[in-house]
Amino acid sequence: MEEKLKKIKEKVEIQISQVEEINSLEKLKSEILGRKGELTQILKNLKSYDESQRPKIGKAVNDLKRLIENKIEEKKQVLKNQELNKRLESEEKVDFSLPVKEELGSLHPITIVQREIEEIFRTMGFTVEDGNEVETEYNNFEAVNVPKYHPARDMQDTYWLENGQLLKTQTSAAQNRIMKKYGAPLKAIFPGRCFRNEDLDASHENTFFQLEGMMIDKDISVANLIYFMKTTLSEIFKKDLRVRLRPGFFPFVEPGFELDVSCMYCEGKGCKVCKQAGWIELCPCGLIHPKVLKMGGIDSEKYSGFAFGLGLSRLAMMKYGITDLRLLNSGDLRVLKQIGIK
Ligand code: FA5
């Protein structure tokens, strides 16, 4: 038996040394050590040997099996290293000292516009606040005067969470929290991502950005609102824009308006973008409803305020001449290149 095992060992060592690929090595392993292999067969037929010899033979076979397993494992490492070296020598060579060839990323158009607006409002004394993306029903609706079963909720098809909270449908959801945090007087803007279960088209996404603003003080009027909006929008578009107000209904403002700007492309003459109207609808706004002030802990007899809700995604679209809002969420770098950001 000793002689037989010695021969098996020599044969296997030659076979292992001749293998050049990991797949072939695995195949060889199962041939040698598998059920049909010579060593397994010896163990299966142990009964045919003299009883006194069996433990010795069993041990010798198992020792040899372990030795072969180790040799195969060693060979596997050698083959793996060879393969890696081959790949490094060919196409996958990496030289970390070379200058960067890949294109660097850049800020998203919405972030650029958001930061511009933040800067403009900061210079006018506004603080920039954050809002939550997951909100309570109270903050998103009730605290802005949209109680349960109010038809205005139908305008904002809402993603409800199982715990009764929701994905905020409007940046107005932060109004109550900010009023409670600062009291009056206050000047704040609060940009944020909003979610609505919309039918998607070139100007509607289910995930979009708004930028809301509030100014609360004594004797705040529509005149203040017009001034701030005109100044901001003219700064953003680097043009002296005109603004106009039309009546608009939002339960949290009274009176409420839709604010239009003179078309920045045709300067009010009428073109494709403004659909020949000379005006572009940009921003719902109004004077904050006394009930909303009260819910925010502010004395509505003493203070008044304005609020506006800019569609930030749509503003970025206009600024960069993007014709389909969905491109902004596409993550497609070609969009950035095309609009000249990269
Ligand atoms: C509101 O969301 C109000 N909270 C705005 C407001 C604030 C009014 C403060 C008064 C005072 P509205 O649903 O119209 O209003 O949305 C405001 C802007 O968000 C729209 O003018 C539009 O520019 C943008 N917007 C709304 N829905 C979408 C959408 N699905 N995709 C992209 N932009 C949208």
Coordinates of C-alpha atoms and ligand atoms in Angstrom, one line a residue:
M1 CA 0.0 0.0 0.0
E2 CA 2.8 2.4 0.9
E3 CA 4.2 2.0 -2.6
K4 CA 0.8 2.5 -4.2
L5 CA 0.2 5.8 -2.3
K6 CA 3.7 7.0 -3.2
K7 CA 3.0 6.4 -6.9
I8 CA -0.3 8.3 -6.6
K9 CA 1.5 11.2 -4.9
E10 CA 4.1 11.4 -7.6
K11 CA 1.5 11.2 -10.4
V12 CA -0.7 13.9 -8.8
E13 CA 2.3 16.2 -8.2
I14 CA 3.1 16.1 -11.9
Q15 CA -0.5 16.7 -12.9
I16 CA -0.7 19.7 -10.6
S17 CA 2.5 21.2 -11.9
Q18 CA 1.2 20.9 -15.5
V19 CA -2.1 22.7 -14.9
E20 CA -2.2 26.3 -16.4
E21 CA -5.7 27.5 -15.6
I22 CA -7.8 27.7 -12.5
N23 CA -10.7 25.9 -14.1
S24 CA -8.6 23.0 -15.1
L25 CA -7.2 22.9 -11.5
E26 CA -10.7 22.7 -10.1
K27 CA -11.5 19.8 -12.5
L28 CA -8.4 18.0 -11.5
K29 CA -9.2 18.4 -7.8
S30 CA -12.5 16.8 -8.2
E31 CA -11.0 13.9 -10.3
I32 CA -8.4 13.2 -7.6
L33 CA -10.3 13.8 -4.4
G34 CA -13.9 13.3 -5.6
R35 CA -16.1 10.2 -5.2
K36 CA -14.5 8.4 -8.1
G37 CA -10.9 9.3 -7.3
E38 CA -8.4 6.6 -6.4
L39 CA -8.0 7.7 -2.8
T40 CA -11.7 7.6 -2.1
Q41 CA -11.9 4.2 -3.7
I42 CA -9.2 2.9 -1.3
L43 CA -11.1 4.2 1.7
K44 CA -14.3 2.6 0.4
N45 CA -12.6 -0.7 0.1
L46 CA -10.9 -0.7 3.5
K47 CA -12.9 -3.7 4.5
S48 CA -10.9 -5.8 2.0
Y49 CA -7.7 -5.2 3.9
D50 CA -6.5 -7.0 6.9
E51 CA -8.3 -5.6 10.0
S52 CA -5.0 -4.8 11.7
Q53 CA -3.8 -2.8 8.7
R54 CA -7.0 -0.7 8.2
P55 CA -6.3 2.2 10.7
K56 CA -2.8 2.6 9.2
I57 CA -4.0 2.6 5.6
G58 CA -6.9 5.0 6.5
K59 CA -4.6 7.4 8.2
A60 CA -2.1 7.3 5.3
V61 CA -4.8 8.0 2.7
N62 CA -6.2 10.9 4.7
D63 CA -2.8 12.4 5.2
L64 CA -2.2 12.2 1.4
K65 CA -5.6 13.7 0.7
R66 CA -4.7 16.7 3.0
L67 CA -1.3 17.1 1.3
I68 CA -2.9 17.1 -2.1
E69 CA -5.5 19.7 -1.0
N70 CA -2.7 22.0 0.2
K71 CA -0.7 21.6 -3.0
I72 CA -3.8 22.4 -5.0
E73 CA -4.5 25.5 -2.9
E74 CA -0.9 26.7 -3.3
K75 CA -1.2 26.2 -7.1
K76 CA -4.4 28.1 -7.1
Q77 CA -2.7 31.1 -5.5
V78 CA 0.1 30.9 -8.1
L79 CA -2.4 30.8 -11.0
K80 CA -4.4 33.7 -9.5
N81 CA -1.3 35.9 -9.2
Q82 CA -0.2 35.0 -12.7
E83 CA -3.6 36.0 -14.0
L84 CA -3.6 39.3 -12.1
N85 CA -0.1 40.1 -13.4
K86 CA -1.2 39.4 -16.9
R87 CA -4.2 41.8 -16.6
L88 CA -2.0 44.5 -15.0
E89 CA 0.5 44.2 -17.8
S90 CA -2.1 44.6 -20.5
E91 CA -5.1 46.9 -20.6
E92 CA -5.7 47.4 -16.9
K93 CA -2.5 49.1 -16.0
V94 CA -3.1 52.0 -13.7
D95 CA -0.7 54.8 -13.3
F96 CA -1.8 56.9 -10.3
S97 CA 0.7 59.6 -11.1
L98 CA -1.0 60.5 -14.4
P99 CA -3.2 63.7 -14.5
V100 CA -6.9 63.0 -14.2
K101 CA -8.4 62.2 -17.6
E102 CA -12.0 61.5 -16.4
E103 CA -14.3 64.5 -16.4
L104 CA -15.0 66.0 -13.0
G105 CA -18.5 66.3 -11.8
S106 CA -20.2 69.7 -11.3
L107 CA -23.1 71.2 -9.4
H108 CA -26.6 70.3 -10.5
P109 CA -28.4 73.2 -12.3
I110 CA -31.0 73.2 -9.5
T111 CA -28.3 73.5 -6.9
I112 CA -26.7 76.4 -8.8
V113 CA -30.0 78.3 -9.0
Q114 CA -30.8 77.5 -5.4
R115 CA -27.5 78.9 -4.2
E116 CA -27.9 82.0 -6.3
I117 CA -31.3 82.7 -4.8
E118 CA -30.1 82.0 -1.3
E119 CA -27.3 84.5 -1.8
I120 CA -29.7 87.2 -3.0
F121 CA -32.0 86.7 -0.1
R122 CA -29.2 86.5 2.4
T123 CA -28.0 89.9 1.3
M124 CA -31.6 91.1 2.1
G125 CA -31.4 89.8 5.6
F126 CA -33.3 86.5 5.2
T127 CA -32.1 83.3 6.9
V128 CA -32.0 80.0 5.0
E129 CA -33.9 77.2 6.6
D130 CA -34.1 73.5 6.0
G131 CA -37.4 71.6 5.8
N132 CA -38.1 67.9 6.3
E133 CA -38.8 65.5 3.4
V134 CA -40.9 63.2 5.6
E135 CA -43.5 65.4 7.3
T136 CA -46.5 65.2 9.5
E137 CA -50.0 65.6 8.1
Y138 CA -50.3 68.6 10.5
N139 CA -47.4 70.5 9.1
N140 CA -48.0 69.8 5.5
F141 CA -51.7 70.5 5.5
E142 CA -53.5 71.5 8.7
A143 CA -51.0 74.1 9.9
V144 CA -51.3 75.8 6.6
N145 CA -55.1 75.9 6.8
V146 CA -55.8 72.9 4.7
P147 CA -57.9 70.7 7.1
K148 CA -58.9 67.1 6.3
Y149 CA -61.4 66.8 3.4
H150 CA -60.5 70.3 2.1
P151 CA -60.7 70.2 -1.7
A152 CA -57.2 71.9 -1.9
R153 CA -55.7 68.5 -0.8
D154 CA -56.9 67.1 -4.1
M155 CA -54.5 69.3 -6.0
Q156 CA -51.5 67.6 -4.3
D157 CA -51.8 63.8 -4.8
T158 CA -49.9 62.7 -1.7
Y159 CA -47.5 59.8 -1.0
W160 CA -48.7 58.6 2.4
L161 CA -46.4 56.5 4.6
E162 CA -47.7 53.6 6.7
N163 CA -47.1 55.5 9.9
G164 CA -49.5 58.2 8.9
Q165 CA -46.8 60.7 7.9
L166 CA -46.2 61.7 4.3
L167 CA -43.6 62.9 1.8
K168 CA -44.0 66.7 1.8
T169 CA -46.0 67.9 -1.1
Q170 CA -44.9 71.6 -0.7
T171 CA -42.3 73.6 1.1
S172 CA -45.1 75.4 2.9
A173 CA -44.9 72.4 5.3
A174 CA -42.0 74.1 7.0
Q175 CA -43.9 77.4 7.7
N176 CA -45.4 76.4 11.0
R177 CA -42.1 75.0 12.4
I178 CA -40.2 78.1 11.3
M179 CA -42.8 80.5 12.8
K180 CA -42.6 78.6 16.1
K181 CA -38.8 78.6 16.0
Y182 CA -38.3 82.4 15.4
G183 CA -41.6 84.1 16.2
A184 CA -42.1 87.6 14.7
P185 CA -40.5 89.5 13.0
L186 CA -38.9 86.9 10.7
K187 CA -37.4 86.7 7.3
A188 CA -36.7 83.2 6.0
I189 CA -36.4 81.2 2.8
F190 CA -36.6 77.4 2.8
P191 CA -35.8 75.4 -0.3
G192 CA -36.6 71.7 -0.5
R193 CA -37.6 68.6 -2.4
C194 CA -41.3 68.0 -2.8
F195 CA -43.2 64.9 -3.9
R196 CA -46.5 64.5 -5.6
N197 CA -48.0 61.5 -7.4
E198 CA -48.3 63.3 -10.7
D199 CA -48.9 62.3 -14.2
L200 CA -45.4 63.0 -15.6
D201 CA -44.9 65.3 -18.5
A202 CA -42.4 68.0 -19.6
S203 CA -43.3 70.3 -16.8
H204 CA -44.4 67.8 -14.1
E205 CA -42.2 65.5 -12.1
N206 CA -43.2 63.4 -9.1
T207 CA -40.0 64.7 -7.3
F208 CA -39.3 68.4 -7.8
F209 CA -37.9 71.4 -5.9
Q210 CA -39.6 74.5 -4.6
L211 CA -38.1 77.4 -2.8
E212 CA -40.4 79.1 -0.3
G213 CA -40.1 82.4 1.4
M214 CA -41.8 84.2 4.3
M215 CA -41.5 87.7 5.7
I216 CA -43.4 88.6 8.8
D217 CA -43.3 92.0 10.5
K218 CA -45.5 94.9 11.3
D219 CA -47.3 96.4 8.3
I220 CA -46.1 94.0 5.7
S221 CA -48.1 94.5 2.5
V222 CA -48.4 93.2 -1.1
A223 CA -46.0 96.1 -2.1
N224 CA -43.2 94.4 -0.1
L225 CA -44.0 91.1 -1.8
I226 CA -43.8 92.7 -5.2
Y227 CA -40.5 94.4 -4.4
F228 CA -38.8 91.3 -3.1
M229 CA -39.9 89.1 -6.0
K230 CA -39.0 91.7 -8.7
T231 CA -35.6 92.2 -7.2
T232 CA -34.9 88.5 -6.9
L233 CA -36.1 87.4 -10.3
S234 CA -34.3 90.3 -12.0
E235 CA -31.1 89.3 -10.2
I236 CA -31.5 85.6 -11.2
F237 CA -32.1 86.4 -14.9
K238 CA -29.7 89.3 -14.9
K239 CA -32.4 91.4 -16.5
D240 CA -34.8 94.1 -15.3
L241 CA -38.0 92.1 -15.3
R242 CA -41.5 93.4 -14.7
V243 CA -43.9 91.4 -12.5
R244 CA -47.7 91.3 -12.3
L245 CA -50.1 89.7 -9.9
R246 CA -53.3 87.8 -10.8
P247 CA -55.7 86.4 -8.2
G248 CA -54.9 82.9 -7.2
F249 CA -56.4 80.6 -4.5
F250 CA -54.3 79.0 -1.7
P251 CA -55.9 78.4 1.6
F252 CA -52.8 79.7 3.5
V253 CA -52.8 83.1 2.0
E254 CA -55.4 85.9 1.8
P255 CA -55.3 87.5 -0.6
G256 CA -53.6 84.9 -2.8
F257 CA -51.9 85.6 -6.2
E258 CA -50.2 84.0 -9.1
L259 CA -47.1 86.1 -9.9
D260 CA -46.1 86.4 -13.5
V261 CA -42.8 87.9 -14.8
S262 CA -42.4 89.6 -18.2
C263 CA -40.9 86.9 -20.5
M264 CA -37.1 87.0 -20.2
Y265 CA -36.7 85.6 -23.8
C266 CA -38.8 88.1 -25.8
E267 CA -39.0 90.9 -23.2
G268 CA -42.7 90.8 -23.2
K269 CA -43.2 90.9 -27.0
G270 CA -44.6 87.4 -27.2
C271 CA -42.7 84.2 -28.2
K272 CA -42.9 80.4 -28.1
V273 CA -41.8 80.1 -24.5
C274 CA -44.4 82.5 -23.2
K275 CA -47.0 81.2 -25.7
Q276 CA -47.2 84.7 -27.2
A277 CA -48.5 86.1 -23.8
G278 CA -45.4 88.1 -23.0
W279 CA -45.7 86.9 -19.4
I280 CA -44.6 83.7 -17.7
E281 CA -46.4 82.3 -14.6
L282 CA -43.8 81.7 -12.0
C283 CA -44.7 81.9 -8.5
P284 CA -47.8 81.6 -6.3
C285 CA -47.8 83.9 -3.4
G286 CA -49.9 86.1 -1.1
L287 CA -50.3 87.6 2.4
I288 CA -50.2 84.9 5.1
H289 CA -53.6 84.0 6.3
P290 CA -54.2 85.2 9.9
K291 CA -55.2 81.6 10.9
V292 CA -51.8 80.3 9.7
L293 CA -50.0 83.1 11.7
K294 CA -52.0 82.1 14.8
M295 CA -51.2 78.4 14.4
G296 CA -47.6 79.4 14.2
G297 CA -47.9 81.3 17.6
I298 CA -47.8 84.8 16.0
D299 CA -50.2 87.6 17.0
S300 CA -52.1 88.2 13.7
E301 CA -53.5 91.5 15.0
K302 CA -50.0 92.9 15.4
Y303 CA -48.1 91.2 12.6
S304 CA -48.7 90.4 8.9
G305 CA -46.6 88.8 6.3
F306 CA -46.1 87.5 2.8
A307 CA -45.3 84.0 1.6
F308 CA -44.3 82.8 -1.9
G309 CA -43.6 79.4 -3.3
L310 CA -41.2 79.4 -6.3
G311 CA -41.0 76.3 -8.5
L312 CA -37.2 75.9 -8.3
S313 CA -37.1 73.1 -10.8
R314 CA -39.1 75.1 -13.3
L315 CA -36.9 78.1 -12.7
A316 CA -33.8 76.1 -13.4
M317 CA -35.4 74.9 -16.6
M318 CA -36.0 78.5 -17.7
K319 CA -32.6 79.8 -16.7
Y320 CA -30.8 77.0 -18.7
G321 CA -33.3 76.7 -21.5
I322 CA -34.2 73.1 -20.7
T323 CA -37.3 72.1 -22.4
D324 CA -38.2 68.9 -20.4
L325 CA -38.2 69.0 -16.6
R326 CA -37.6 65.2 -16.5
L327 CA -34.1 65.7 -17.8
L328 CA -33.1 67.4 -14.5
N329 CA -33.7 64.2 -12.5
S330 CA -32.2 61.9 -15.2
G331 CA -28.7 61.9 -13.9
D332 CA -27.5 62.1 -17.5
L333 CA -24.2 64.0 -17.7
R334 CA -24.9 64.9 -21.4
V335 CA -27.6 67.3 -20.1
L336 CA -25.1 69.2 -18.1
K337 CA -22.7 69.4 -21.1
Q338 CA -25.5 70.5 -23.4
I339 CA -26.5 73.4 -21.2
G340 CA -22.9 74.4 -20.8
I341 CA -22.4 73.6 -17.1
K342 CA -19.6 71.1 -17.8
Ligands
FA5_1 C1 -47.8 75.4 -3.8 O1 -47.2 74.3 -3.7 C2 -47.9 76.4 -2.7 N1 -47.4 75.8 -1.5 C3 -47.1 77.6 -3.1 C4 -47.3 78.8 -2.2 C5 -46.5 79.1 -1.2 C6 -48.4 79.6 -2.4 C7 -46.7 80.2 -0.4 C8 -48.7 80.7 -1.6 C9 -47.8 81.0 -0.6 P1 -48.3 75.0 -6.3 O2 -48.9 73.7 -6.1 O3 -48.9 75.8 -7.4 O4 -48.3 75.8 -4.9 O5 -46.8 74.8 -6.6 C10 -45.9 75.9 -6.6 C11 -44.9 75.7 -7.8 O6 -44.2 74.4 -7.6 C12 -45.6 75.7 -9.1 O7 -45.8 77.0 -9.6 C13 -44.6 74.9 -9.9 O8 -43.5 75.8 -10.4 C14 -44.0 74.0 -8.9 N2 -44.6 72.6 -9.1 C15 -45.7 72.2 -8.6 N3 -46.0 70.9 -9.0 C16 -44.9 70.5 -9.7 C17 -44.5 69.3 -10.4 N4 -45.2 68.2 -10.3 N5 -43.3 69.3 -11.0 C18 -42.5 70.4 -11.0 N6 -42.8 71.6 -10.4 C19 -44.0 71.6 -9.8

